[in-house]
CSV table of C-alpha atoms in Angstrom, one decimal:
chain,number,residue,atom,x,y,z
A,121,MET,CA,-0.2,-0.1,0.0
A,122,SER,CA,1.4,3.4,-0.6
A,123,GLN,CA,2.2,5.8,1.6
A,124,SER,CA,1.0,9.3,1.9
A,125,VAL,CA,3.9,12.3,1.6
A,126,LEU,CA,1.4,15.0,1.9
A,127,HIS,CA,-2.5,15.8,3.0
A,128,LEU,CA,-4.3,18.8,3.1
A,129,SER,CA,-7.4,18.5,5.3
A,130,GLY,CA,-10.2,21.6,5.0
A,131,VAL,CA,-8.1,24.4,3.5
A,132,VAL,CA,-9.2,27.5,3.1
A,133,LYS,CA,-8.0,30.7,1.8
A,134,ARG,CA,-10.0,34.0,1.3
A,135,PHE,CA,-8.2,37.4,-0.5
A,136,GLY,CA,-10.0,40.2,1.5
A,137,GLU,CA,-14.1,39.1,1.1
A,138,THR,CA,-13.3,36.6,-2.3
A,139,LEU,CA,-13.3,32.9,-1.1
A,140,ALA,CA,-9.9,31.8,-3.5
A,141,VAL,CA,-9.8,28.5,-2.4
A,142,GLY,CA,-12.1,25.9,0.2
A,143,PRO,CA,-12.5,23.9,1.7
A,144,VAL,CA,-10.3,21.0,0.0
A,145,GLY,CA,-8.8,19.0,0.8
A,146,PHE,CA,-6.7,15.7,-0.6
A,147,GLU,CA,-3.5,13.5,-0.5
A,148,VAL,CA,-0.7,12.7,-2.2
A,149,GLN,CA,0.6,9.6,-2.3
A,150,GLU,CA,4.6,8.2,-2.3
A,151,GLY,CA,5.9,8.2,-6.5
A,152,GLU,CA,2.4,9.8,-7.7
A,153,PHE,CA,2.0,12.9,-10.3
A,154,LEU,CA,-0.6,14.7,-9.5
A,155,THR,CA,-2.1,17.7,-11.5
A,156,LEU,CA,-4.3,20.5,-10.8
A,157,LEU,CA,-6.3,21.0,-13.5
A,158,GLY,CA,-8.9,24.0,-13.9
A,159,PRO,CA,-9.6,27.2,-16.0
A,160,SER,CA,-7.4,30.9,-15.0
A,161,GLY,CA,-9.0,31.9,-12.0
A,162,CYS,CA,-9.8,28.4,-10.2
A,163,GLY,CA,-7.5,27.9,-7.2
A,164,LYS,CA,-5.2,25.5,-8.9
A,165,THR,CA,-2.4,28.2,-8.5
A,166,THR,CA,-3.1,29.5,-4.3
A,167,THR,CA,-3.3,25.9,-3.5
A,168,LEU,CA,0.5,25.2,-4.6
A,169,HIS,CA,1.3,28.2,-2.9
A,170,ILE,CA,-0.4,26.9,0.6
A,171,VAL,CA,1.6,23.3,0.3
A,172,ALA,CA,5.4,25.6,-1.1
A,173,GLY,CA,4.3,27.4,2.0
A,174,LEU,CA,4.0,30.9,-0.1
A,175,LEU,CA,0.4,31.6,1.6
A,176,TYR,CA,-0.9,29.8,4.4
A,177,PRO,CA,-4.3,28.8,4.8
A,178,ASP,CA,-7.3,31.4,6.7
A,179,GLN,CA,-8.2,27.5,7.9
A,180,GLY,CA,-7.5,23.8,7.2
A,181,GLU,CA,-4.7,22.2,7.8
A,182,VAL,CA,-1.2,20.7,5.7
A,183,ARG,CA,0.6,17.8,6.6
A,184,LEU,CA,3.9,16.1,5.2
A,185,ARG,CA,4.7,12.4,6.3
A,186,GLY,CA,2.7,13.0,9.2
A,187,ARG,CA,4.2,16.0,10.1
A,188,GLU,CA,1.9,19.4,10.1
A,189,ILE,CA,3.6,22.8,8.1
A,190,THR,CA,0.2,24.8,8.1
A,191,ARG,CA,2.7,27.5,9.4
A,192,LEU,CA,6.3,26.5,8.7
A,193,ASP,CA,8.7,28.5,6.2
A,194,PRO,CA,8.8,28.1,2.8
A,195,GLN,CA,12.8,27.2,3.8
A,196,HIS,CA,11.8,24.5,6.1
A,197,ARG,CA,9.2,22.4,4.5
A,198,ASP,CA,11.0,19.3,2.3
A,199,MET,CA,10.0,20.4,-0.9
A,200,GLY,CA,11.2,21.5,-4.2
A,201,LEU,CA,9.6,24.3,-6.8
A,202,VAL,CA,9.8,24.8,-10.1
A,203,PHE,CA,8.2,28.4,-11.3
A,204,GLN,CA,6.6,28.9,-14.5
A,205,ASN,CA,9.4,31.6,-15.4
A,206,TYR,CA,11.9,29.1,-13.2
A,207,ALA,CA,13.4,32.5,-11.7
A,208,LEU,CA,16.8,31.4,-12.3
A,209,PHE,CA,20.1,33.5,-11.2
A,210,PRO,CA,21.0,35.9,-14.2
A,211,HIS,CA,24.4,36.2,-12.9
A,212,LYS,CA,25.4,32.8,-12.4
A,213,THR,CA,26.7,29.7,-13.7
A,214,VAL,CA,24.3,26.7,-14.2
A,215,PHE,CA,26.9,24.8,-11.4
A,216,ASP,CA,25.7,27.6,-8.6
A,217,ASN,CA,21.9,28.2,-10.0
A,218,VAL,CA,21.8,24.2,-9.2
A,219,ALA,CA,23.8,24.2,-6.1
A,220,PHE,CA,22.0,27.1,-4.2
A,221,GLY,CA,19.7,24.5,-2.0
A,222,LEU,CA,22.8,22.5,-1.0
A,223,ARG,CA,25.1,25.3,0.0
A,224,MET,CA,22.1,27.6,2.2
A,225,ARG,CA,22.0,23.6,3.7
A,226,LYS,CA,25.7,23.5,4.4
A,227,VAL,CA,26.4,20.4,2.6
A,228,ALA,CA,30.0,20.3,2.3
A,229,ALA,CA,31.6,20.9,-1.9
A,230,GLY,CA,33.0,18.0,-2.4
A,231,GLU,CA,29.6,16.6,-2.4
A,232,ILE,CA,27.3,19.5,-3.9
A,233,ARG,CA,30.2,19.0,-6.9
A,234,GLU,CA,29.2,16.0,-7.0
A,235,ARG,CA,25.5,16.3,-6.8
A,236,VAL,CA,25.0,18.7,-8.6
A,237,LEU,CA,26.9,17.1,-11.9
A,238,ARG,CA,24.9,13.9,-10.8
A,239,MET,CA,21.1,15.8,-11.1
A,240,LEU,CA,22.9,17.6,-14.3
A,241,ASP,CA,23.9,14.5,-16.5
A,242,VAL,CA,19.9,12.8,-14.7
A,243,VAL,CA,18.2,15.9,-16.6
A,244,GLY,CA,19.9,15.7,-19.6
A,245,LEU,CA,22.4,18.7,-19.5
A,246,PRO,CA,26.3,17.2,-18.7
A,247,GLY,CA,28.6,19.3,-19.6
A,248,VAL,CA,26.5,22.9,-18.9
A,249,GLU,CA,27.9,23.8,-15.7
A,250,ASN,CA,29.9,26.3,-16.4
A,251,ARG,CA,27.3,28.3,-18.8
A,252,GLN,CA,24.8,31.4,-17.9
A,253,PRO,CA,21.5,31.3,-18.0
A,254,HIS,CA,21.1,33.4,-21.0
A,255,GLN,CA,23.3,31.0,-23.6
A,256,LEU,CA,21.0,28.3,-23.3
A,257,SER,CA,17.7,27.2,-25.0
A,258,GLY,CA,14.1,27.6,-22.8
A,259,GLY,CA,13.7,24.3,-23.1
A,260,GLN,CA,17.8,23.7,-21.2
A,261,ARG,CA,17.2,26.6,-18.9
A,262,GLN,CA,13.5,24.5,-17.9
A,263,ARG,CA,16.0,21.7,-16.8
A,264,VAL,CA,18.2,23.7,-14.3
A,265,ALA,CA,15.6,24.5,-12.9
A,266,LEU,CA,14.1,21.4,-12.0
A,267,ALA,CA,17.4,20.1,-11.2
A,268,ARG,CA,17.4,22.8,-8.9
A,269,ALA,CA,14.8,21.6,-7.2
A,270,LEU,CA,15.5,17.9,-7.4
A,271,VAL,CA,19.1,18.0,-6.2
A,272,ILE,CA,18.3,18.8,-2.9
A,273,GLU,CA,16.5,15.7,-2.9
A,274,PRO,CA,12.8,16.9,-1.3
A,275,SER,CA,10.2,14.6,-0.2
A,276,LEU,CA,7.6,16.5,-2.8
A,277,LEU,CA,8.7,18.4,-5.7
A,278,LEU,CA,6.4,21.0,-7.0
A,279,LEU,CA,5.5,22.3,-11.0
A,280,ASP,CA,4.1,26.0,-11.6
A,281,GLU,CA,3.1,25.7,-14.7
A,282,PRO,CA,6.8,25.3,-15.9
A,283,LEU,CA,5.9,24.3,-19.3
A,284,SER,CA,3.9,27.6,-20.1
A,285,ASN,CA,7.3,29.8,-21.8
A,286,LEU,CA,8.2,27.3,-24.6
A,287,ASP,CA,7.3,26.4,-28.4
A,288,ALA,CA,4.7,24.3,-28.9
A,289,VAL,CA,6.7,21.4,-30.1
A,290,LEU,CA,9.6,21.9,-27.2
A,291,ARG,CA,6.3,21.7,-24.6
A,292,LYS,CA,4.7,18.3,-25.9
A,293,ARG,CA,8.8,17.1,-26.0
A,294,MET,CA,10.0,18.9,-23.0
A,295,ARG,CA,5.9,16.9,-20.8
A,296,LEU,CA,7.2,13.8,-21.9
A,297,GLU,CA,11.0,13.6,-20.5
A,298,LEU,CA,9.7,15.5,-17.2
A,299,ARG,CA,7.1,12.8,-16.6
A,300,ASP,CA,10.0,10.2,-17.2
A,301,ILE,CA,12.6,11.7,-15.1
A,302,GLN,CA,9.8,11.9,-12.1
A,303,GLN,CA,9.3,8.8,-12.6
A,304,ARG,CA,12.3,7.1,-13.0
A,305,LEU,CA,13.9,9.2,-9.3
A,306,GLY,CA,10.0,8.4,-7.9
A,307,ILE,CA,9.6,11.4,-6.3
A,308,ALA,CA,5.9,12.9,-4.9
A,309,THR,CA,5.2,15.3,-7.4
A,310,ILE,CA,2.0,18.5,-7.5
A,311,PHE,CA,1.6,19.7,-11.1
A,312,VAL,CA,0.0,22.9,-12.3
A,313,THR,CA,-1.7,23.8,-15.4
A,314,HIS,CA,-4.8,25.0,-17.6
A,315,ASP,CA,-3.7,22.4,-20.2
A,316,GLN,CA,-5.7,18.9,-20.5
A,317,ASP,CA,-3.5,17.3,-22.8
A,318,GLU,CA,-0.5,18.4,-20.6
A,319,ALA,CA,-2.7,16.7,-17.2
A,320,PHE,CA,-3.9,14.0,-19.5
A,321,GLU,CA,0.1,12.8,-20.2
A,322,MET,CA,1.7,13.2,-17.2
A,323,SER,CA,-0.4,12.5,-14.3
A,324,ASP,CA,-1.4,9.0,-12.1
A,325,ARG,CA,-4.4,11.1,-11.2
A,326,VAL,CA,-6.4,14.6,-11.9
A,327,ILE,CA,-7.9,17.1,-9.5
A,328,LEU,CA,-10.4,19.1,-11.1
A,329,MET,CA,-10.9,22.6,-10.0
A,330,ASN,CA,-13.4,25.5,-10.6
A,331,VAL,CA,-14.2,28.6,-8.5
A,332,GLY,CA,-12.6,27.4,-5.6
A,333,HIS,CA,-13.5,24.2,-4.5
A,334,ILE,CA,-12.6,20.3,-6.0
A,335,GLU,CA,-15.2,19.4,-9.0
A,336,GLN,CA,-13.6,16.3,-9.2
A,337,VAL,CA,-10.6,13.5,-8.7
A,338,ALA,CA,-9.9,11.3,-10.8
A,339,THR,CA,-7.4,8.9,-13.3
A,340,PRO,CA,-7.6,10.7,-16.5
A,341,GLU,CA,-9.4,7.9,-18.2
A,342,GLU,CA,-11.9,7.8,-16.0
A,343,LEU,CA,-12.2,12.1,-16.3
A,344,TYR,CA,-12.5,12.0,-19.5
A,345,ASP,CA,-15.2,9.0,-19.6
A,346,ASN,CA,-17.1,9.2,-16.8
A,347,PRO,CA,-17.1,13.2,-15.6
A,348,THR,CA,-19.3,13.9,-12.6
A,349,SER,CA,-20.9,17.0,-13.9
A,350,ARG,CA,-21.8,19.5,-17.2
A,351,PHE,CA,-18.4,21.2,-15.9
A,352,ALA,CA,-16.6,18.9,-15.5
A,353,ALA,CA,-17.8,17.7,-19.2
A,354,GLU,CA,-17.7,20.5,-20.6
A,355,PHE,CA,-13.6,21.2,-19.9
A,356,ILE,CA,-12.7,17.9,-20.9
A,357,GLY,CA,-12.1,17.6,-24.1
A,358,GLU,CA,-15.2,18.3,-26.8
A,359,VAL,CA,-18.0,17.2,-25.9
A,360,ASN,CA,-22.0,16.5,-27.1
A,361,LEU,CA,-24.3,17.4,-24.3
A,362,ILE,CA,-28.1,16.2,-25.8
A,363,ASP,CA,-31.3,16.9,-23.6
A,364,GLY,CA,-33.4,14.0,-23.1
A,365,THR,CA,-35.8,12.2,-20.5
A,366,VAL,CA,-35.6,9.1,-18.1
A,367,ALA,CA,-38.0,6.6,-19.3
A,368,GLY,CA,-36.3,4.0,-16.9
A,369,VAL,CA,-33.6,2.8,-14.8
A,370,ASP,CA,-33.1,-1.3,-14.8
A,371,GLY,CA,-29.1,-3.0,-14.6
A,372,GLY,CA,-27.1,0.0,-13.5
A,373,ALA,CA,-28.0,2.1,-16.5
A,374,ALA,CA,-31.2,4.3,-17.8
A,375,GLN,CA,-32.8,4.3,-20.4
A,376,VAL,CA,-32.9,7.9,-22.5
A,377,GLN,CA,-34.9,9.1,-24.5
A,378,SER,CA,-32.9,12.3,-26.2
A,379,ALA,CA,-34.7,15.3,-27.6
A,380,ILE,CA,-33.0,14.1,-31.3
A,381,GLY,CA,-35.2,11.0,-31.3
A,382,GLY,CA,-33.5,8.0,-30.6
A,383,ARG,CA,-33.8,6.5,-27.2
A,384,TYR,CA,-29.6,5.1,-25.5
A,385,ARG,CA,-28.5,3.6,-22.8
A,386,ALA,CA,-26.7,6.2,-20.3
A,387,ARG,CA,-24.3,5.1,-17.3
A,388,GLY,CA,-23.9,7.8,-14.3
A,389,ASP,CA,-24.5,7.7,-11.4
A,390,LEU,CA,-28.0,6.8,-11.3
A,391,ALA,CA,-28.4,7.0,-7.6
A,392,SER,CA,-31.5,9.9,-7.3
A,393,VAL,CA,-32.4,9.4,-10.7
A,394,ARG,CA,-36.2,8.3,-11.2
A,395,ALA,CA,-38.5,8.2,-15.0
A,396,GLY,CA,-39.4,11.3,-16.1
A,397,ASP,CA,-36.5,13.2,-14.7
A,398,GLU,CA,-34.8,16.1,-17.2
A,399,VAL,CA,-31.1,14.9,-18.0
A,400,LEU,CA,-28.6,15.7,-20.0
A,401,LEU,CA,-26.9,13.0,-22.5
A,402,MET,CA,-23.1,13.0,-22.7
A,403,VAL,CA,-21.4,11.9,-25.4
A,404,ARG,CA,-17.4,12.2,-27.2
A,405,PRO,CA,-16.8,12.9,-30.7
A,406,GLU,CA,-15.3,9.7,-31.5
A,407,ARG,CA,-18.6,8.2,-30.1
A,408,VAL,CA,-20.6,9.3,-32.5
A,409,GLU,CA,-21.4,6.4,-35.4
A,410,ILE,CA,-21.4,7.5,-39.1
A,411,GLU,CA,-23.5,5.9,-41.1
A,412,PRO,CA,-24.1,6.8,-45.1
A,413,ASP,CA,-26.2,4.3,-46.1
A,414,ALA,CA,-30.1,4.4,-46.2
A,415,ALA,CA,-30.7,0.9,-45.5
A,416,ALA,CA,-28.5,0.9,-42.3
A,417,ALA,CA,-31.0,3.4,-40.9
A,418,ASP,CA,-33.0,1.1,-38.4
A,419,GLY,CA,-33.4,2.5,-35.1
A,420,LEU,CA,-30.6,5.2,-36.1
A,421,VAL,CA,-31.3,9.1,-36.3
A,422,PRO,CA,-31.0,10.5,-39.4
A,423,ALA,CA,-28.9,14.0,-39.9
A,424,THR,CA,-27.3,16.2,-42.1
A,425,VAL,CA,-23.8,17.2,-42.4
A,426,ALA,CA,-24.0,20.5,-42.0
A,427,LYS,CA,-19.6,21.1,-41.7
A,428,ARG,CA,-16.9,18.2,-42.8
A,429,VAL,CA,-13.5,19.6,-41.8
A,430,PHE,CA,-10.3,17.9,-42.8
A,431,SER,CA,-7.5,17.3,-40.5
A,432,GLY,CA,-5.0,15.2,-41.3
A,433,ASP,CA,-5.6,12.3,-39.7
A,434,LEU,CA,-9.0,12.9,-38.9
A,435,LEU,CA,-12.7,14.9,-40.6
A,436,ILE,CA,-14.3,16.3,-37.8
A,437,PHE,CA,-18.0,16.9,-38.9
A,438,THR,CA,-20.9,18.7,-38.1
A,439,LEU,CA,-24.2,17.0,-38.1
A,440,ARG,CA,-27.6,18.9,-37.7
A,441,THR,CA,-30.7,16.5,-36.2
A,442,ALA,CA,-34.8,17.4,-37.6
A,443,ASP,CA,-34.9,19.3,-34.1
A,444,GLY,CA,-31.9,21.7,-34.9
A,445,THR,CA,-29.9,20.0,-32.7
A,446,GLU,CA,-25.7,20.1,-33.9
A,447,LEU,CA,-23.6,17.1,-32.9
A,448,THR,CA,-19.9,17.0,-33.3
A,449,ALA,CA,-18.2,13.5,-35.2
A,450,SER,CA,-14.9,13.0,-35.1
A,451,LYS,CA,-13.9,9.9,-37.5
A,452,PRO,CA,-10.7,8.4,-38.7
A,453,SER,CA,-9.6,10.2,-42.3
A,454,THR,CA,-10.3,7.0,-44.3
A,455,GLN,CA,-11.8,6.9,-47.9
A,456,ARG,CA,-15.3,5.3,-45.6
A,457,TYR,CA,-15.8,8.6,-44.3
A,458,ARG,CA,-13.7,10.8,-47.0
A,459,ALA,CA,-17.0,9.6,-49.9
A,460,ILE,CA,-19.2,11.5,-46.7
A,461,ALA,CA,-20.0,15.3,-48.7
A,462,PRO,CA,-21.3,18.6,-46.4
A,463,ASP,CA,-25.3,18.5,-46.6
A,464,SER,CA,-25.3,14.9,-47.9
A,465,SER,CA,-27.7,12.8,-45.0
A,466,VAL,CA,-26.7,10.0,-43.2
A,467,TRP,CA,-27.9,8.4,-39.8
A,468,ILE,CA,-25.8,8.6,-36.5
A,469,ASP,CA,-26.1,6.7,-33.5
A,470,LEU,CA,-24.3,7.2,-29.9
A,471,GLY,CA,-22.1,5.2,-28.1
A,472,GLU,CA,-20.7,4.6,-24.5
A,473,CYS,CA,-23.3,8.0,-23.5
A,474,ARG,CA,-22.9,8.8,-19.9
A,475,LEU,CA,-25.8,10.5,-17.7
A,476,LEU,CA,-25.6,13.8,-16.4
A,477,PRO,CA,-28.4,16.0,-14.2
A,478,ARG,CA,-29.6,18.8,-16.3
A,479,GLY,CA,-28.0,22.1,-15.2
A,480,ALA,CA,-25.0,20.1,-13.1
């Protein structure tokens, strides 16, 4: 059973009359990569700063390996922090930047050199110890900041949107390399981002935040497939939401009569669902099936192709049903789907529907 490294309970933070965070609580397990995900202003960075000791909560408790650190200064917390702008000392060499935390801890000079050079090798920067930060690329500066945070061998690594200043290609490469380093070292990590692709590719678990509270905690797969609210469904990926009415509940799923005309089986939280309830059907674009052949129309819903967008490996269709509902479908860029032209008539089916409360 994995050991808890960090535990937050009942944490609340206000700025004047504005509630920024809370109450929130969660744990980070040994070796876990946990991401705080959400839109700007949702409270994710404030939460990270409370963990780091850069802010103190108005209520609640923070514990690191069982020790309360709620009002402990940052330098006395066993944590490494990488900022969005890297915060390197511009007039110090790479070696001196990475060695800074060790010198503050009065580690012997010989050990400092050994640990700094070893950590630069871990992050893929051997031989750059004598360079200045301005002589490095953005990706290299990001690795130096990571090395500085890791060389002190912290119990917890905190990453505050460290990839946001990189270009798109480098950003994608660096998130894979960052995850690889984290897994090799086995260090518990909290990562803050508003980018769902980063969260999905890197995380063991994701905490989705919204207006200061935790909306949902799940693995990336669970969050994508089984959002528990309309906010979670719409924030994570593309989604179709269709009005419907519950016809009945059986076998762990609901039968929902949809506004577009079909009846669909949908899974979700059924504890308080009753026949006659107005709900939403959620279906991802890749799970909207398109059938161009009229012979296969039995039980399917007719629609018109309002738009077709070619994006290389995918074709993105906008489909309009008889009641005016527009659905998005993403299909492989094969000849079968390339043959479907705008304004043509097709038939659609919805797969793997999720039930959401109306207005949630």
